[in-house]
Amino acid sequence: METVKSIGIDAGSTTLKIVGVNEKGKILFSIVEDADPKVEEQTERVLNKLKENYDIESSKIVATGYGSNLIKADKKVTEITCHAKGIYEYFKTGGTAVDIGGQDNKVILISKNGKVIDFIMNDKCASGTGRFLENTAWRLKIPTEKMAELALNSDGEVKISSTCAVFAESEVISHLSRGQKLEHVIKGLHRAMVKRITSMIYAVGFNPPLMLSGGVAKNKAVVKMLEEELGEKPMIPENPQIMGAFGAALIGLSQ
Amino acid sequence: MDVKDKIKYIFSYKIAGKLLIELNTKKAFKNFKPPKNWRTDILAPPLRTGVYTKEIIAKHYLEGRYVSGVKPVAWVTSGAPIEILKALGFYILYPENHGALCGARKVALEISEEAEKKGYSIDICSYARTDIGATLSKKTPVGKLPKPDLLLCCTNICQTVLYWYRVLAEYYKVPLIVIDTPFVYDEAKKHDIEYVKKQLEASIEVSEKVAGKSLSFSKLKEVVRLSKMAAELWLEIMNANKNKPAPISVFDQFIHMAPIVEKRGDPETVDFYSKMLDEIRERIKNGIGAVKNERKRVLWDNLPIWYKIRFLSEFLAENGVSVVASTYTNAWGELAPMMDIERPIESMAKTYVYPILNRGTGHKLKTMETMVKEFDLDGAILHSDRSCKPYSVGQMDQRLKLLNELGVAALLLEADHNDPRAFADEQIKSRLKAFMEMMD
């Protein structure tokens, strides 16, 4: 049974991410689940299940995310520090890390030696976050993962002017009722989201390379459009969703 | 003057009320101890002289309950040139301060909803909504507000006050004096000062008519002298925070600034700040910091978040972060040197043209940069106040400049000074925490 030196738990608003690393910081396992309302019970259940295959008795636990208050951990750190750590260790370079999560977007400037120089998060508004696409997908009864495909294959684009996740929904419906093609509208929706993220990136000052994390980084249309808007090909980890939890686990190693 | 009003005023305020308040203060001062739930593990006890802040404010609002018909009453904006009114014997009420008090007592939302029910938009400044709500519903935590006989509105803090005071003038059917202060981009021109001076001179006649007496020039000089003295003491109190550890946090300053705003020009205010300065010097001598284990020193830009002062103070202090300087509390001290007792009207014209909110964004940036150097700061929290656009404009660039040119961590914090609906608890916590981690 392999010994897990440190476990990082990222209890986000939409998903729960758990990553275990060995003493060298190598990822031993990673788990991503939809977040339960009772995240502390969910975490305990996942950790108990892990005990079947791993030795986690002496593992350090570092928690981050909105649900981290409820989780028993050796240390609690913000998502900013965890994402910066995870991304920096993964790519071994400073630059601009962009995490597009379910409810929060973060743009983090990382120095050459891995220190957070500056960060910005969306304010009390979920425009441009994962929820923006999820809401519309749900309203249109399209699986979220199909949204990107529709946008990528679209031969046209409708301008969506509202960046409000709630108002965009009614704008989408009104475009459709006026006979606009579904894929054109969905592509426009992606564009609105990407423009919002781009403006956040410029607000802290873009410093290449661009490194993406968070669930939305798996959306190929978002990635392509970010490249179009910024003129820079984003670097994406194999599993972008777990970068915060990975960073948390790495922080645990130095505890 | 109504004789019945006068008797009531003398008995309820001058004799019984004042006596009771003073007795309470004496008792509180003698048996001074921090409130039960005070976090003595992370914070120094509150200032003992703070009991006088309570006394001054309690007396002020108690007088307000009985003053109608006895003294002329004026409602004024926070940056208004009140010295003339003071010299004419007006009782002066600051709706913004009353709004802040409602915010700190957590009743501002309920009161501003009274204005919203009558159709005032939630996009209007939350002070204006609280005041208009209190006017329409008569709801207030201080018992009763006296009706104004005169309104004095000075545009040196924002343009909202212009419309807000027109609403009040319409409602109360009383004269409204507007002092229009030209915006200062760099330096005020001679004709700008002249323009304000002429308006001040013209306001005297209206104020005299309402007060029913003539302005005594020597009285005006005395008020200006006391105003200047209090402001200088206040400045000295704030500058004491250049010491490490800082003896009085900005969150304490938010509370103890009430007299410099509401009661400047009174001799009691001078005595009060003088006592407070003694206590602060004592703290410096004994090495007492407002935050125990002061590790990081930061500045606060913009208005306080009145309904979250305690929370923010403790949340930051838990991590050894002390807020030691602020552009906001500084605004009531920085202009003191401009006051000239020998030329009261002219110097008032100059003083009231120069508040931070009537100057370009570059000036605020310079003020913050100076603070970073003089107070040896590690970071800056810029409260982006939904209700105060003139204060918040430019903060995006100011934040970047502080970060890039001075190398201090800087955070933009989205909230509202009086409307708790614009405060997202978890979001604010996570941003503040990340800001603190960044400073480490």
XYZ file of C-alpha atoms in Angstrom:
695
model
C 0.000 0.000 0.000
C 1.482 3.314 -1.075
C 2.000 6.010 1.532
C 0.405 9.347 0.801
C 2.492 12.153 2.213
C 0.028 14.956 1.678
C -3.580 15.408 0.556
C -5.005 18.565 -0.960
C -8.737 19.154 -0.838
C -10.314 21.846 -2.996
C -13.952 22.175 -1.941
C -15.262 24.498 -4.642
C -18.738 25.881 -5.183
C -19.504 23.311 -7.892
C -17.083 20.417 -7.472
C -14.959 18.728 -4.839
C -11.394 17.921 -5.880
C -9.021 15.722 -3.867
C -5.405 15.045 -4.785
C -2.819 12.898 -2.976
C 0.932 13.205 -3.514
C 4.010 11.279 -2.376
C 7.035 12.914 -0.741
C 8.354 13.957 -4.166
C 5.131 15.718 -5.030
C 4.092 13.100 -7.553
C 0.329 12.769 -7.928
C -0.818 9.384 -6.628
C -4.527 9.890 -7.124
C -6.994 12.580 -8.015
C -10.717 12.605 -7.466
C -13.299 15.028 -8.854
C -16.940 14.866 -7.756
C -19.918 17.220 -7.914
C -20.019 19.047 -4.606
C -22.614 17.823 -2.092
C -24.304 20.416 0.107
C -22.656 18.677 3.082
C -19.119 18.773 1.828
C -17.590 17.681 5.153
C -19.472 14.368 5.038
C -18.640 13.929 1.374
C -14.939 14.489 2.072
C -14.950 12.002 4.918
C -16.627 9.402 2.737
C -14.063 9.890 -0.046
C -11.137 9.721 2.397
C -12.503 6.538 3.998
C -12.778 4.935 0.586
C -9.184 5.934 -0.182
C -7.990 4.025 2.877
C -8.752 0.788 1.006
C -5.903 1.465 -1.434
C -3.608 4.001 0.220
C -1.957 4.602 3.517
C -3.230 8.032 4.507
C -2.901 7.692 8.271
C -0.074 10.188 8.548
C -0.944 12.343 5.532
C -0.971 16.103 5.983
C -4.247 17.604 4.865
C -4.497 21.077 3.347
C -7.920 22.407 2.414
C -8.976 25.261 0.150
C -12.150 26.552 -1.505
C -15.431 27.916 -0.186
C -16.258 24.665 1.605
C -12.888 24.416 3.352
C -14.198 25.907 6.598
C -16.107 22.721 7.294
C -13.290 20.326 6.518
C -10.884 19.021 9.121
C -7.416 19.949 7.902
C -3.916 20.710 9.173
C -3.926 23.956 7.250
C -6.332 26.089 5.275
C -5.060 28.207 2.415
C -6.858 30.301 -0.177
C -7.477 29.117 -3.705
C -5.198 31.871 -5.017
C -2.137 30.521 -3.247
C -3.042 26.900 -4.068
C -3.684 27.469 -7.763
C -0.504 29.497 -8.092
C 1.475 26.746 -6.373
C -0.129 23.941 -8.420
C 0.268 25.691 -11.758
C 3.811 26.852 -11.030
C 4.993 23.401 -9.976
C 3.242 21.776 -12.919
C 4.656 24.045 -15.629
C 7.797 25.186 -13.764
C 7.388 28.739 -14.994
C 5.958 32.076 -13.898
C 3.379 33.927 -15.985
C -0.350 34.473 -15.909
C -2.490 31.729 -14.415
C -6.174 31.854 -15.200
C -8.547 29.659 -13.258
C -12.092 29.556 -14.543
C -14.215 27.907 -11.914
C -17.876 27.356 -11.305
C -18.488 30.639 -9.546
C -15.130 32.388 -9.333
C -12.637 33.391 -11.961
C -9.134 34.110 -10.839
C -6.285 35.689 -12.718
C -3.001 35.296 -10.892
C 0.320 36.841 -11.825
C 3.110 34.470 -10.805
C 6.716 35.593 -10.524
C 9.703 33.676 -11.921
C 10.251 32.072 -8.538
C 6.623 31.109 -8.034
C 5.446 33.940 -5.801
C 2.006 35.526 -6.244
C 2.657 39.076 -7.453
C -0.954 40.068 -7.931
C -4.377 38.560 -8.414
C -7.859 39.566 -9.360
C -11.122 37.708 -8.928
C -14.532 38.482 -10.373
C -16.504 40.619 -7.957
C -19.983 39.872 -6.729
C -21.047 38.836 -10.193
C -20.773 35.443 -11.822
C -20.449 36.704 -15.377
C -17.751 34.842 -17.239
C -17.663 31.931 -14.819
C -18.530 28.303 -15.502
C -22.000 28.941 -14.160
C -22.614 31.307 -17.068
C -22.393 28.454 -19.587
C -23.956 25.883 -17.296
C -27.084 27.975 -16.799
C -27.698 28.370 -20.490
C -26.885 24.748 -21.242
C -29.440 23.726 -18.690
C -32.031 26.149 -20.068
C -31.465 24.836 -23.610
C -31.415 21.216 -22.419
C -27.977 20.612 -23.952
C -25.339 18.665 -21.983
C -22.629 21.131 -20.838
C -19.882 19.134 -22.532
C -21.666 19.450 -25.907
C -21.643 23.246 -25.738
C -18.010 23.542 -26.801
C -18.492 21.197 -29.747
C -21.460 23.207 -31.014
C -19.510 26.465 -30.688
C -16.426 25.080 -32.423
C -18.390 23.760 -35.370
C -20.484 26.878 -35.792
C -20.106 28.800 -39.069
C -21.462 32.013 -37.593
C -21.699 33.961 -34.379
C -24.417 36.036 -32.734
C -23.321 38.867 -30.461
C -24.498 38.388 -26.901
C -24.321 41.728 -25.176
C -25.303 40.726 -21.654
C -22.520 39.369 -19.496
C -24.941 38.679 -16.652
C -25.434 34.936 -16.266
C -29.118 35.459 -15.576
C -29.927 38.051 -18.225
C -27.897 36.237 -20.892
C -30.381 33.390 -20.593
C -33.283 35.562 -21.712
C -31.130 37.110 -24.429
C -30.359 33.634 -25.766
C -34.019 32.703 -25.803
C -34.957 35.898 -27.623
C -32.292 35.290 -30.294
C -33.544 31.759 -30.807
C -37.134 32.879 -31.034
C -36.092 35.298 -33.771
C -34.793 32.358 -35.775
C -31.054 32.586 -35.059
C -29.244 29.246 -35.298
C -28.592 27.514 -31.984
C -24.861 27.020 -32.653
C -24.412 30.675 -33.623
C -25.964 31.748 -30.341
C -23.851 29.305 -28.360
C -20.694 30.532 -30.035
C -21.695 34.097 -29.142
C -22.216 33.009 -25.575
C -18.697 31.592 -25.417
C -17.351 34.827 -26.886
C -19.100 36.948 -24.254
C -17.592 34.787 -21.535
C -14.088 34.876 -23.005
C -14.214 38.659 -23.433
C -15.107 39.034 -19.774
C -12.141 36.851 -18.784
C -9.847 38.703 -21.166
C -10.740 42.028 -19.598
C -9.869 40.594 -16.186
C -6.513 39.414 -17.538
C -5.763 42.905 -18.843
C -6.841 44.418 -15.528
C -3.874 42.812 -13.758
C -1.614 43.172 -16.785
C -1.033 40.161 -19.026
C 2.337 38.543 -18.629
C 2.830 35.450 -20.855
C 2.747 32.499 -20.814
C -0.946 31.989 -20.229
C -1.658 28.933 -18.084
C -5.180 27.663 -17.578
C -6.759 25.725 -14.765
C -10.282 25.027 -13.562
C -13.060 22.946 -15.088
C -13.786 25.382 -17.904
C -10.244 24.922 -19.265
C -11.540 21.586 -20.587
C -13.891 23.519 -22.877
C -12.031 23.617 -26.224
C -14.058 26.532 -27.570
C -13.113 28.707 -24.595
C -9.449 27.782 -25.039
C -9.502 28.548 -28.767
C -11.220 31.891 -28.265
C -8.835 32.896 -25.486
C -6.011 32.268 -27.912
C -7.785 34.404 -30.532
C -8.359 37.261 -28.088
C -4.903 37.257 -26.485
C -2.769 36.049 -29.373
C -1.125 33.552 -27.075
C -1.593 29.782 -27.013
C -2.625 28.767 -23.497
C -0.789 26.014 -21.659
C -3.226 23.532 -20.164
C -2.419 20.797 -17.658
C -3.593 17.279 -18.346
C -6.303 17.655 -15.728
C -6.875 21.385 -15.229
C -9.632 20.907 -12.690
C -7.326 19.533 -9.990
C -4.653 22.262 -9.998
C -5.963 23.909 -6.809
C -6.060 20.611 -4.928
C -2.632 19.692 -6.318
C -1.227 23.008 -5.087
C -2.831 22.410 -1.679
C -1.225 18.960 -1.478
C 2.178 20.447 -2.344
C 1.779 23.078 0.371
C 1.147 20.189 2.782
C 4.551 18.728 1.938
C 6.293 21.700 3.531
C 4.214 21.507 6.702
C -39.025 80.760 20.465
C -41.740 78.698 22.155
C -41.487 78.904 25.958
C -42.709 75.327 26.387
C -40.048 74.083 23.964
C -37.415 76.053 25.806
C -38.406 74.640 29.230
C -38.435 71.125 27.832
C -35.036 71.703 26.229
C -33.515 73.093 29.413
C -34.859 70.343 31.608
C -34.577 67.271 29.360
C -31.298 68.152 27.696
C -29.415 70.889 29.561
C -30.076 69.618 33.059
C -31.284 66.022 33.393
C -30.091 64.583 30.093
C -26.596 66.001 30.138
C -26.135 65.165 33.798
C -27.179 61.570 33.275
C -24.881 61.142 30.280
C -21.954 62.709 32.145
C -22.532 60.495 35.173
C -22.549 57.449 32.898
C -19.319 58.574 31.281
C -17.648 59.117 34.648
C -18.705 55.644 35.737
C -17.586 54.075 32.471
C -14.234 55.851 32.654
C -13.627 54.877 36.262
C -14.601 51.225 35.878
C -13.205 51.003 32.382
C -13.005 47.538 30.863
C -13.384 46.189 27.329
C -16.845 44.975 26.253
C -17.535 41.323 27.083
C -16.953 39.901 23.604
C -13.884 42.053 22.883
C -11.092 39.957 21.311
C -8.390 40.804 23.852
C -6.309 37.937 22.434
C -5.680 39.836 19.217
C -6.577 43.458 19.947
C -5.514 46.030 22.504
C -8.407 47.132 24.730
C -10.456 49.990 23.258
C -9.125 53.474 24.054
C -10.286 54.555 27.472
C -10.918 58.084 26.205
C -13.344 56.473 23.763
C -16.001 56.817 26.476
C -15.966 60.539 25.638
C -16.711 59.822 21.983
C -19.858 58.123 23.184
C -20.624 61.036 25.478
C -20.216 63.684 22.779
C -22.364 61.787 20.290
C -25.025 60.892 22.880
C -25.292 64.545 23.922
C -25.407 65.670 20.323
C -28.350 63.479 19.408
C -30.096 64.084 22.734
C -29.914 67.816 22.112
C -31.322 67.150 18.651
C -34.444 65.609 20.197
C -35.343 68.778 22.075
C -33.720 71.523 20.044
C -36.561 72.346 17.641
C -37.997 75.770 18.430
C -35.052 76.604 20.682
C -32.124 76.894 18.276
C -32.208 77.130 14.497
C -31.460 73.725 12.962
C -29.374 73.128 9.842
C -28.804 69.875 8.000
C -25.483 69.876 6.201
C -23.290 67.691 3.991
C -20.139 66.199 5.534
C -17.786 68.589 3.771
C -19.890 71.706 4.299
C -18.399 74.977 5.561
C -20.244 74.984 8.871
C -18.250 77.667 10.678
C -20.682 80.474 9.760
C -23.677 78.457 10.956
C -21.874 77.493 14.129
C -21.090 81.141 14.859
C -24.765 81.944 14.366
C -25.751 79.373 16.990
C -27.257 76.728 14.721
C -27.722 73.148 15.871
C -26.035 71.208 13.059
C -27.086 67.765 11.933
C -25.080 65.662 9.487
C -27.365 63.216 7.663
C -24.288 61.306 6.474
C -23.105 60.788 10.038
C -26.562 59.764 11.071
C -26.481 57.344 8.122
C -23.148 55.928 9.315
C -24.567 55.492 12.796
C -27.545 53.605 11.322
C -25.050 51.478 9.378
C -22.941 50.669 12.426
C -26.097 49.817 14.397
C -27.173 47.606 11.471
C -30.497 49.366 10.835
C -29.503 51.235 7.656
C -31.003 48.594 5.387
C -34.399 48.677 7.059
C -34.449 52.477 6.896
C -33.233 52.754 3.318
C -35.905 50.265 2.286
C -38.404 52.915 3.385
C -36.990 55.170 0.660
C -36.902 52.305 -1.832
C -40.596 51.638 -1.137
C -41.297 55.193 -2.267
C -39.475 54.602 -5.508
C -35.906 55.690 -4.771
C -33.580 53.418 -6.733
C -31.173 51.078 -4.965
C -28.497 52.530 -7.224
C -28.618 55.823 -5.304
C -25.985 56.336 -2.579
C -26.889 54.324 0.517
C -26.379 57.386 2.765
C -28.934 59.304 0.694
C -31.340 56.365 0.865
C -30.865 56.021 4.616
C -31.477 59.733 5.131
C -34.464 59.984 2.813
C -35.845 56.777 4.386
C -35.411 58.254 7.866
C -37.055 61.483 6.741
C -40.061 59.731 5.245
C -40.567 57.097 7.937
C -39.186 58.944 11.007
C -37.272 55.759 11.815
C -33.971 56.375 13.583
C -31.959 54.638 16.298
C -31.417 58.001 18.047
C -35.036 58.599 18.983
C -35.885 61.601 16.902
C -34.174 63.892 14.400
C -34.935 67.617 14.523
C -36.530 69.112 11.412
C -34.208 71.441 9.527
C -34.839 75.179 9.261
C -32.041 75.476 6.736
C -30.139 73.117 4.429
C -26.506 73.589 3.495
C -25.166 71.510 0.664
C -21.590 71.709 -0.546
C -20.630 69.876 -3.736
C -17.026 69.270 -2.653
C -17.785 65.609 -1.830
C -20.041 64.565 -4.720
C -22.843 65.647 -7.003
C -25.401 63.321 -5.431
C -25.794 65.739 -2.528
C -27.171 68.340 -4.925
C -30.182 66.180 -5.788
C -30.483 64.692 -2.333
C -30.704 68.131 -0.691
C -33.221 69.283 -3.270
C -35.401 66.375 -2.165
C -35.013 67.522 1.447
C -35.746 71.165 0.534
C -38.886 70.102 -1.270
C -39.992 67.892 1.606
C -39.300 70.323 4.456
C -40.019 73.516 2.487
C -36.969 75.277 3.905
C -34.223 77.357 2.236
C -31.348 75.465 0.630
C -27.885 76.992 0.375
C -25.709 75.378 -2.270
C -21.974 76.029 -2.169
C -20.646 74.980 -5.526
C -16.955 74.093 -5.405
C -15.101 73.889 -8.734
C -13.182 70.655 -9.224
C -9.452 70.940 -8.584
C -7.416 69.018 -11.152
C -4.054 70.223 -9.955
C -4.040 73.553 -8.130
C -7.113 75.690 -7.445
C -7.150 78.881 -9.497
C -7.476 82.255 -7.841
C -10.895 82.745 -9.417
C -12.041 79.333 -8.084
C -11.367 80.458 -4.523
C -12.942 83.844 -5.231
C -16.047 82.134 -6.614
C -16.462 80.032 -3.446
C -15.711 83.024 -1.228
C -18.495 85.019 -2.894
C -20.928 82.172 -2.349
C -19.947 81.968 1.326
C -20.487 85.690 1.713
C -23.857 85.452 0.012
C -24.845 82.569 2.304
C -24.418 84.736 5.390
C -27.533 86.785 4.668
C -29.736 83.697 4.218
C -28.322 82.062 7.352
C -28.757 85.234 9.388
C -32.371 85.513 8.289
C -33.120 81.948 9.417
C -31.197 82.415 12.674
C -32.842 85.747 13.345
C -29.573 87.434 14.258
C -26.451 88.938 12.769
C -23.147 87.169 12.384
C -20.501 88.221 14.837
C -17.156 88.261 13.137
C -15.236 87.659 16.329
C -17.431 84.638 17.047
C -16.689 83.314 13.561
C -12.963 83.713 14.157
C -13.299 81.797 17.401
C -15.156 78.943 15.679
C -12.493 78.786 12.939
C -9.800 78.734 15.608
C -11.431 75.835 17.458
C -12.126 74.017 14.208
C -8.475 74.305 13.222
C -7.253 73.222 16.659
C -9.419 70.097 16.656
C -8.382 69.189 13.108
C -4.706 69.607 14.004
C -5.099 67.326 17.014
C -6.897 64.776 14.887
C -4.041 64.902 12.379
C -1.561 64.364 15.161
C -3.517 61.353 16.436
C -3.457 59.801 12.969
C 0.226 60.543 12.490
C 0.994 58.767 15.765
C 0.513 55.579 13.746
C 3.898 56.132 12.133
C 5.105 54.438 15.297
C 5.465 50.673 15.378
C 3.272 49.140 16.576
C 0.522 51.566 15.562
C -1.395 52.708 18.664
C -4.832 53.317 17.104
C -6.187 51.267 14.230
C -8.095 52.883 11.396
C -11.157 50.936 12.508
C -10.921 52.779 15.858
C -10.433 56.036 13.953
C -13.657 55.415 12.036
C -15.499 55.488 15.364
C -13.579 58.310 17.031
C -13.737 60.602 14.014
C -17.398 61.361 14.730
C -16.655 64.507 16.812
C -14.251 66.001 14.242
C -16.984 65.736 11.635
C -20.030 66.545 13.718
C -18.715 68.800 16.446
C -15.811 70.704 14.984
C -15.783 74.301 16.125
C -16.809 73.332 19.692
C -14.368 73.686 22.591
C -15.350 70.237 23.950
C -14.080 68.642 20.746
C -10.660 70.199 21.202
C -10.501 68.978 24.815
C -11.604 65.532 23.771
C -8.941 65.052 21.083
C -6.346 66.478 23.388
C -7.198 63.793 25.980
C -7.197 61.114 23.310
C -3.769 62.216 22.088
C -2.425 61.904 25.659
C -3.695 58.347 25.876
C -2.174 57.516 22.501
C 1.183 58.943 23.557
C 0.957 56.794 26.652
C 0.367 53.762 24.441
C 3.413 54.615 22.353
C 5.504 55.004 25.484
C 4.400 51.560 26.666
C 4.748 49.947 23.242
C 1.056 49.063 23.005
C -0.234 48.416 19.492
C -3.903 48.458 18.483
C -3.278 45.009 17.012
C -1.321 42.641 19.193
C 1.461 40.990 17.257
C 1.451 43.592 14.471
C 3.130 41.814 11.553
C 1.879 43.752 8.557
C 0.760 47.343 8.155
C -1.760 48.379 5.520
C -3.825 51.363 4.449
C -7.549 51.669 3.832
C -8.890 53.727 0.962
C -12.484 54.976 0.725
C -15.358 55.007 3.223
C -15.627 52.393 5.964
C -17.978 49.455 5.576
C -19.966 50.584 8.598
C -21.884 47.353 9.225
C -18.706 45.229 9.095
C -16.148 47.262 11.038
C -15.864 44.768 13.873
C -15.699 41.784 11.558
C -12.997 43.315 9.341
C -10.985 44.543 12.291
C -10.919 41.079 13.879
C -10.447 39.157 10.629
C -7.326 41.155 9.804
C -6.013 41.303 13.375
C -6.222 37.496 13.643
C -3.443 37.458 11.070
C -1.468 40.264 12.664
C -2.546 42.794 10.051
C -3.059 46.310 11.354
C -4.802 48.967 9.270
C -2.789 52.025 10.244
C -3.564 54.758 7.705
C -6.555 55.795 5.669
C -7.301 58.433 3.076
C -10.760 58.777 4.593
C -9.972 59.658 8.202
C -7.080 61.741 6.886
C -9.540 63.943 5.002
C -10.633 65.605 8.271
C -7.116 66.463 9.292
C -5.124 67.199 6.154
C -6.762 70.566 5.502
C -6.221 72.001 8.988
C -3.110 74.010 8.003
C -5.152 75.936 5.392
C -7.457 77.491 7.977
C -6.452 81.085 8.753
C -8.048 82.609 11.837
C -7.333 86.147 10.665
C -8.990 85.653 7.284
C -11.810 83.225 8.097
C -14.007 83.516 4.990
C -11.169 83.500 2.496
C -9.392 80.602 4.164
C -12.659 78.691 4.440
C -13.144 79.133 0.686
C -9.713 77.624 0.094
C -10.075 74.837 2.661
C -13.420 73.673 1.330
C -12.237 73.556 -2.271
C -9.430 71.147 -1.440
C -11.033 68.000 0.039
C -9.700 64.786 -1.467
C -12.989 64.090 -3.262
C -12.860 67.436 -5.034
C -9.424 66.738 -6.458
C -8.090 64.613 -9.268
C -7.355 60.916 -8.897
C -3.639 61.670 -9.142
C -3.810 63.552 -5.864
C -5.315 60.559 -4.086
C -2.638 58.328 -5.540
C 0.031 60.719 -4.251
C -1.609 60.736 -0.810
C -1.512 56.941 -0.736
C 2.067 56.786 -1.980
C 3.123 59.209 0.749
C 1.310 57.089 3.323
C 3.025 53.926 2.095
C 6.405 55.574 2.651
C 5.732 57.524 5.836
C 3.789 54.794 7.628
C 6.033 52.036 6.231
C 3.177 49.996 4.788
C 3.116 46.476 3.342
C -0.169 46.749 1.511
C -3.299 48.672 0.647
C -6.964 47.750 0.751
C -8.994 49.810 -1.675
C -12.664 49.547 -0.852
C -14.516 49.946 -4.118
C -17.665 51.501 -2.718
C -20.732 50.953 -4.850
C -22.360 53.984 -3.248
C -19.464 56.399 -3.592
C -18.450 56.750 -7.226
C -16.250 59.867 -6.788
C -14.156 58.040 -4.214
C -13.976 54.786 -6.184
C -13.158 56.172 -9.621
C -9.505 55.664 -10.469
C -8.960 52.846 -7.977
C -8.169 50.269 -10.690
C -5.201 52.336 -11.838
C -4.251 53.470 -8.348
C -4.108 49.823 -7.260
C -1.826 48.859 -10.151
C 0.452 51.851 -9.549
C 0.843 51.030 -5.857
C 1.695 47.466 -6.801
C 4.008 48.129 -9.714
C 5.719 51.312 -8.588
C 5.945 50.818 -4.839
C 5.834 47.039 -4.738
C 3.156 46.813 -2.056
C 0.310 44.295 -2.229
C -2.935 46.006 -3.164
C -6.460 44.681 -3.082
C -9.674 46.042 -4.548
C -12.544 45.075 -2.254
C -16.057 45.382 -3.656
C -18.704 46.442 -1.156
C -20.850 49.370 -0.088
C -20.474 51.653 2.901
C -24.026 51.298 4.166
C -25.849 48.644 2.150
C -25.119 45.128 3.452
C -26.714 43.608 0.355
C -23.565 44.561 -1.528
C -21.307 42.649 0.865
C -20.650 39.011 -0.052
C -19.217 37.467 3.094
C -17.398 34.441 1.693
C -16.036 36.287 -1.338
C -14.675 39.073 0.841
C -13.066 36.604 3.239
C -11.352 34.664 0.467
C -10.006 37.826 -1.184
C -8.741 39.251 2.097
C -7.108 35.987 3.005
C -5.374 35.709 -0.355
C -4.229 39.328 0.049
C -2.723 38.490 3.443
C -1.035 35.353 2.064
C 0.410 37.477 -0.706
C 2.035 39.812 1.833
C 3.729 36.913 3.628
